[in-house]
Amino acid sequence: MLAVGASVTWRFLPEEQVDTGAKSLRMEVVNGCGMPRVGRAVADELQMRGFDVYSVRADTEHSARTTVVDLRDPAGGNAQTVARALSVQRRWRRLPLGPRAVPQTRVDLDSARYLEVRLVVGEDFRRFFPRVVPLY
């Protein structure tokens, strides 16, 4: 009886769902981790997930943490939406382990740009994009 109950519970565990509002935001990817070609690999991964990536560039400053920068909303709503969509949960089998890892967010308004969000890829990019492999 216990095995049947566990099997039924296992089948009805919630699946990961990505917010579709985050996918419609125009974004650019900035490589700030210091490794070449990581920005392009992350952008390709995001496009495969359905995100609207418009440009990729390298940053002159080094970044330790992956950060989502809101370029349009003074409250930072766009950045928070994308950060929630990029957040990851460590799992054992299908059971969640520990807290969710969420990228940092900040607001840097730039109304002259056509983009809404900038993703700065930091040294911790493997936490959020474990399958990304920069091709040399």
Coordinates of N, CA and C in Angstrom, one line a residue:
M1 N 0.8 -1.2 0.0 CA 0.0 0.0 0.0 C 0.9 1.3 0.0
L2 N 2.0 1.2 0.8 CA 2.9 2.3 0.8 C 3.5 2.6 -0.5
A3 N 3.9 1.5 -1.2 CA 4.5 1.7 -2.5 C 3.6 2.3 -3.5
V4 N 2.3 1.9 -3.5 CA 1.3 2.5 -4.4 C 1.1 3.9 -4.1
G5 N 1.1 4.3 -2.9 CA 0.9 5.7 -2.5 C 2.1 6.5 -3.0
A6 N 3.3 6.0 -2.8 CA 4.5 6.7 -3.2 C 4.6 6.8 -4.7
S7 N 4.1 5.8 -5.4 CA 4.2 5.9 -6.9 C 3.2 6.9 -7.4
V8 N 2.0 7.0 -6.8 CA 1.0 8.0 -7.3 C 1.5 9.4 -6.9
T9 N 2.1 9.6 -5.8 CA 2.6 10.9 -5.4 C 3.7 11.3 -6.3
W10 N 4.6 10.4 -6.7 CA 5.7 10.7 -7.6 C 5.3 11.1 -8.9
R11 N 4.2 10.5 -9.4 CA 3.7 10.9 -10.8 C 3.1 12.3 -10.8
F12 N 2.6 12.7 -9.7 CA 1.9 14.0 -9.6 C 2.7 15.2 -9.1
L13 N 4.0 15.0 -8.9 CA 4.9 16.0 -8.5 C 4.9 17.1 -9.6
P14 N 4.9 18.4 -9.2 CA 4.9 19.5 -10.3 C 6.1 19.5 -11.1
E15 N 5.9 19.8 -12.4 CA 7.1 19.9 -13.3 C 7.5 21.4 -13.3
E16 N 8.8 21.6 -13.7 CA 9.3 23.0 -13.8 C 8.6 23.7 -15.0
Q17 N 8.1 24.9 -14.7 CA 7.5 25.7 -15.8 C 8.2 27.0 -15.9
V18 N 8.4 27.5 -17.1 CA 9.1 28.7 -17.3 C 8.0 29.8 -17.6
D19 N 8.2 31.0 -17.0 CA 7.2 32.1 -17.3 C 7.4 32.5 -18.7
T20 N 6.2 32.5 -19.5 CA 6.3 32.8 -20.9 C 6.5 34.3 -21.1
G21 N 6.2 35.1 -20.1 CA 6.4 36.6 -20.2 C 7.9 36.9 -20.3
A22 N 8.8 36.1 -19.7 CA 10.2 36.3 -19.7 C 10.7 36.1 -21.1
K23 N 10.1 35.2 -21.9 CA 10.6 34.8 -23.2 C 10.3 35.9 -24.2
S24 N 9.3 36.8 -23.9 CA 9.0 37.8 -24.9 C 9.8 39.1 -24.7
L25 N 10.6 39.2 -23.7 CA 11.4 40.4 -23.5 C 12.6 40.4 -24.4
R26 N 13.0 41.5 -25.0 CA 14.2 41.6 -25.8 C 15.4 41.7 -24.9
M27 N 16.4 40.9 -25.1 CA 17.5 40.9 -24.2 C 18.8 40.8 -25.0
E28 N 19.9 41.3 -24.3 CA 21.2 41.1 -24.9 C 22.0 40.3 -23.8
V29 N 23.0 39.6 -24.3 CA 23.9 38.8 -23.4 C 25.2 39.4 -23.4
V30 N 25.8 39.7 -22.2 CA 27.1 40.3 -22.1 C 28.0 39.3 -21.4
N31 N 29.1 38.9 -22.0 CA 30.1 38.0 -21.4 C 31.0 38.7 -20.5
G32 N 30.8 38.5 -19.2 CA 31.6 39.2 -18.2 C 32.4 38.2 -17.3
C33 N 32.4 36.9 -17.8 CA 33.1 35.9 -16.9 C 34.6 35.8 -17.2
G34 N 35.1 36.4 -18.3 CA 36.5 36.3 -18.6 C 36.9 35.2 -19.5
M35 N 36.0 34.2 -19.8 CA 36.3 33.1 -20.7 C 35.8 33.5 -22.1
P36 N 36.5 33.3 -23.1 CA 36.0 33.6 -24.4 C 34.9 32.7 -24.9
R37 N 34.0 33.3 -25.7 CA 32.9 32.6 -26.3 C 31.8 32.0 -25.4
V38 N 31.9 32.3 -24.1 CA 30.8 31.8 -23.2 C 29.5 32.6 -23.5
G39 N 29.6 33.9 -23.7 CA 28.4 34.7 -24.0 C 27.7 34.2 -25.2
R40 N 28.3 33.8 -26.3 CA 27.7 33.3 -27.5 C 27.0 31.9 -27.1
A41 N 27.7 31.1 -26.4 CA 27.1 29.8 -26.0 C 25.9 29.9 -25.1
V42 N 25.9 30.9 -24.2 CA 24.8 31.1 -23.3 C 23.6 31.7 -24.2
A43 N 23.9 32.6 -25.1 CA 22.9 33.1 -26.0 C 22.2 32.0 -26.8
D44 N 23.0 31.1 -27.3 CA 22.5 30.0 -28.1 C 21.6 29.1 -27.2
E45 N 22.0 28.9 -26.0 CA 21.2 28.1 -25.1 C 19.8 28.8 -24.8
L46 N 19.9 30.1 -24.6 CA 18.7 30.9 -24.3 C 17.7 30.9 -25.5
Q47 N 18.3 31.0 -26.7 CA 17.5 30.9 -27.9 C 16.8 29.6 -28.1
M48 N 17.5 28.5 -27.7 CA 17.0 27.2 -27.8 C 15.8 27.0 -26.8
R49 N 15.9 27.7 -25.7 CA 14.8 27.7 -24.7 C 13.7 28.6 -25.1
G50 N 13.8 29.4 -26.1 CA 12.8 30.3 -26.6 C 12.9 31.7 -26.2
F51 N 14.0 32.2 -25.6 CA 14.2 33.6 -25.3 C 14.5 34.4 -26.5
D52 N 14.2 35.7 -26.4 CA 14.4 36.6 -27.6 C 15.7 37.3 -27.4
V53 N 16.8 36.7 -27.8 CA 18.1 37.3 -27.7 C 18.5 38.1 -28.9
Y54 N 18.8 39.4 -28.8 CA 19.1 40.2 -29.9 C 20.5 40.4 -30.2
S55 N 21.4 40.5 -29.1 CA 22.8 40.7 -29.4 C 23.6 40.0 -28.3
V56 N 24.9 39.8 -28.6 CA 25.9 39.3 -27.7 C 27.1 40.1 -27.8
R57 N 27.7 40.4 -26.7 CA 29.0 41.2 -26.7 C 29.8 40.8 -25.5
A58 N 31.1 41.2 -25.5 CA 32.0 41.0 -24.4 C 32.0 42.2 -23.5
D59 N 32.1 42.0 -22.2 CA 32.2 43.2 -21.3 C 33.7 43.4 -21.0
T60 N 34.0 44.7 -20.8 CA 35.4 45.1 -20.4 C 35.6 44.8 -18.9
E61 N 34.5 44.8 -18.1 CA 34.7 44.5 -16.7 C 34.4 43.1 -16.4
H62 N 35.1 42.6 -15.4 CA 35.0 41.2 -14.9 C 33.8 41.1 -13.9
S63 N 33.0 40.1 -14.0 CA 31.8 39.9 -13.2 C 31.9 38.5 -12.5
A64 N 31.8 38.5 -11.2 CA 31.8 37.2 -10.5 C 30.5 36.5 -10.5
R65 N 29.4 37.3 -10.5 CA 28.0 36.8 -10.4 C 27.2 37.1 -11.6
T66 N 26.4 36.1 -12.0 CA 25.5 36.4 -13.2 C 24.4 37.3 -12.7
T67 N 24.2 38.3 -13.5 CA 23.2 39.4 -13.1 C 22.3 39.7 -14.3
V68 N 21.0 40.0 -13.9 CA 20.0 40.4 -14.9 C 19.8 41.9 -14.6
V69 N 20.0 42.7 -15.7 CA 19.9 44.2 -15.5 C 18.6 44.6 -16.3
D70 N 17.8 45.3 -15.6 CA 16.6 45.9 -16.2 C 16.9 47.2 -16.8
L71 N 16.6 47.4 -18.1 CA 17.0 48.6 -18.8 C 15.8 49.5 -19.0
R72 N 14.5 49.1 -18.7 CA 13.3 49.9 -19.0 C 12.5 50.1 -17.7
D73 N 12.3 49.2 -16.9 CA 11.3 49.3 -15.8 C 12.1 49.8 -14.5
P74 N 11.7 51.0 -14.0 CA 12.3 51.5 -12.8 C 12.2 50.6 -11.6
A75 N 11.1 49.8 -11.5 CA 10.9 48.9 -10.4 C 11.7 47.6 -10.6
G76 N 12.2 47.3 -11.7 CA 13.0 46.1 -11.9 C 12.1 44.9 -12.2
G77 N 10.9 45.1 -12.6 CA 10.0 43.9 -12.9 C 10.5 43.0 -14.0
N78 N 11.0 43.6 -15.1 CA 11.5 42.8 -16.2 C 12.7 41.9 -15.8
A79 N 13.6 42.5 -15.0 CA 14.8 41.7 -14.5 C 14.3 40.6 -13.6
Q80 N 13.4 40.9 -12.7 CA 12.9 39.8 -11.8 C 12.2 38.7 -12.5
T81 N 11.5 39.0 -13.6 CA 10.8 38.0 -14.4 C 11.8 37.1 -15.0
V82 N 12.8 37.7 -15.7 CA 13.9 36.9 -16.3 C 14.7 36.1 -15.3
A83 N 15.0 36.7 -14.1 CA 15.7 36.0 -13.1 C 14.9 34.8 -12.6
R84 N 13.6 34.9 -12.4 CA 12.8 33.7 -12.0 C 12.8 32.7 -13.1
A85 N 12.8 33.1 -14.3 CA 12.8 32.1 -15.4 C 14.2 31.4 -15.5
L86 N 15.2 32.0 -15.1 CA 16.6 31.4 -15.2 C 17.0 30.7 -13.9
S87 N 16.2 30.8 -12.9 CA 16.5 30.2 -11.6 C 16.5 28.7 -11.7
V88 N 17.3 28.1 -10.9 CA 17.4 26.6 -11.0 C 17.3 26.0 -9.6
Q89 N 16.8 24.8 -9.5 CA 16.6 24.1 -8.3 C 17.4 22.8 -8.3
R90 N 18.2 22.7 -7.4 CA 18.9 21.4 -7.3 C 17.9 20.3 -6.9
R91 N 18.1 19.1 -7.5 CA 17.1 18.1 -7.3 C 17.9 16.7 -7.1
W92 N 17.2 15.9 -6.3 CA 17.6 14.5 -6.2 C 16.5 13.7 -6.8
R93 N 16.7 13.0 -7.9 CA 15.6 12.4 -8.7 C 14.7 13.5 -9.1
R94 N 13.5 13.6 -8.5 CA 12.6 14.7 -8.8 C 12.2 15.5 -7.6
L95 N 12.9 15.3 -6.5 CA 12.6 16.0 -5.3 C 13.6 17.2 -5.1
P96 N 13.0 18.3 -4.8 CA 13.9 19.5 -4.6 C 14.8 19.4 -3.4
L97 N 16.0 20.0 -3.6 CA 17.0 20.0 -2.5 C 17.4 21.5 -2.3
G98 N 17.3 22.0 -1.1 CA 17.8 23.3 -0.8 C 17.0 24.4 -1.5
P99 N 17.5 25.7 -1.3 CA 16.8 26.8 -1.9 C 17.1 26.9 -3.4
R100 N 16.3 27.7 -4.1 CA 16.5 27.9 -5.5 C 17.6 28.9 -5.7
A101 N 18.5 28.7 -6.7 CA 19.5 29.6 -7.1 C 18.9 30.6 -8.1
V102 N 19.0 31.9 -7.8 CA 18.4 32.9 -8.6 C 19.5 33.9 -8.9
P103 N 19.6 34.4 -10.2 CA 20.6 35.4 -10.5 C 20.3 36.7 -9.9
Q104 N 21.3 37.5 -9.6 CA 21.1 38.8 -9.1 C 20.4 39.7 -10.1
T105 N 19.7 40.7 -9.5 CA 19.0 41.7 -10.4 C 19.4 43.1 -10.0
R106 N 19.4 44.0 -11.0 CA 19.6 45.4 -10.7 C 19.0 46.2 -11.8
V107 N 18.8 47.5 -11.6 CA 18.2 48.4 -12.5 C 19.2 49.4 -13.0
D108 N 19.3 49.5 -14.3 CA 20.2 50.5 -15.0 C 19.4 51.0 -16.2
L109 N 18.6 52.0 -16.0 CA 17.7 52.5 -17.0 C 18.5 53.1 -18.2
D110 N 18.0 52.7 -19.4 CA 18.6 53.2 -20.6 C 17.5 53.2 -21.7
S111 N 16.8 54.4 -21.7 CA 15.7 54.4 -22.6 C 16.1 54.6 -24.1
A112 N 17.3 54.8 -24.4 CA 17.8 55.0 -25.7 C 17.9 53.6 -26.4
R113 N 18.0 52.6 -25.7 CA 18.2 51.2 -26.2 C 16.8 50.6 -26.5
Y114 N 16.8 49.7 -27.5 CA 15.6 49.0 -27.8 C 15.4 47.7 -27.0
L115 N 16.3 47.4 -26.2 CA 16.3 46.2 -25.4 C 15.6 46.5 -24.0
E116 N 15.1 45.4 -23.4 CA 14.5 45.6 -22.1 C 15.4 45.0 -21.0
V117 N 16.2 44.0 -21.3 CA 16.9 43.3 -20.3 C 18.3 43.0 -20.8
R118 N 19.3 43.1 -19.9 CA 20.7 42.7 -20.2 C 21.1 41.6 -19.3
L119 N 21.6 40.5 -19.8 CA 22.1 39.4 -18.9 C 23.6 39.4 -18.9
V120 N 24.2 39.7 -17.8 CA 25.6 39.7 -17.6 C 26.0 38.4 -17.1
V121 N 26.8 37.6 -17.9 CA 27.2 36.3 -17.6 C 28.4 36.4 -16.7
G122 N 28.3 35.9 -15.5 CA 29.4 35.9 -14.5 C 30.2 34.6 -14.4
E123 N 31.1 34.5 -13.5 CA 31.9 33.3 -13.3 C 31.0 32.1 -12.9
D124 N 29.9 32.4 -12.3 CA 29.0 31.3 -11.8 C 28.0 30.9 -12.9
F125 N 28.3 31.1 -14.1 CA 27.4 30.8 -15.2 C 27.0 29.3 -15.3
R126 N 27.9 28.4 -14.8 CA 27.6 27.0 -14.8 C 26.5 26.6 -13.9
R127 N 26.2 27.4 -12.9 CA 25.1 27.1 -12.0 C 23.8 27.3 -12.7
F128 N 23.7 28.3 -13.6 CA 22.4 28.5 -14.3 C 22.4 27.9 -15.7
F129 N 23.5 27.6 -16.3 CA 23.6 27.0 -17.6 C 24.6 25.8 -17.6
P130 N 24.2 24.7 -17.0 CA 25.2 23.6 -16.8 C 25.6 22.9 -18.1
R131 N 24.7 23.0 -19.1 CA 25.0 22.3 -20.4 C 25.8 23.2 -21.4
V132 N 26.1 24.4 -21.0 CA 26.8 25.3 -22.0 C 28.2 24.9 -22.1
V133 N 28.6 24.7 -23.4 CA 30.0 24.4 -23.7 C 30.5 25.4 -24.7
P134 N 31.4 26.3 -24.4 CA 31.9 27.3 -25.4 C 32.8 26.5 -26.4
L135 N 32.5 26.7 -27.7 CA 33.2 26.0 -28.7 C 34.4 26.9 -29.1
Y136 N 35.5 26.3 -29.2 CA 36.8 27.0 -29.6 C 37.1 26.8 -31.0

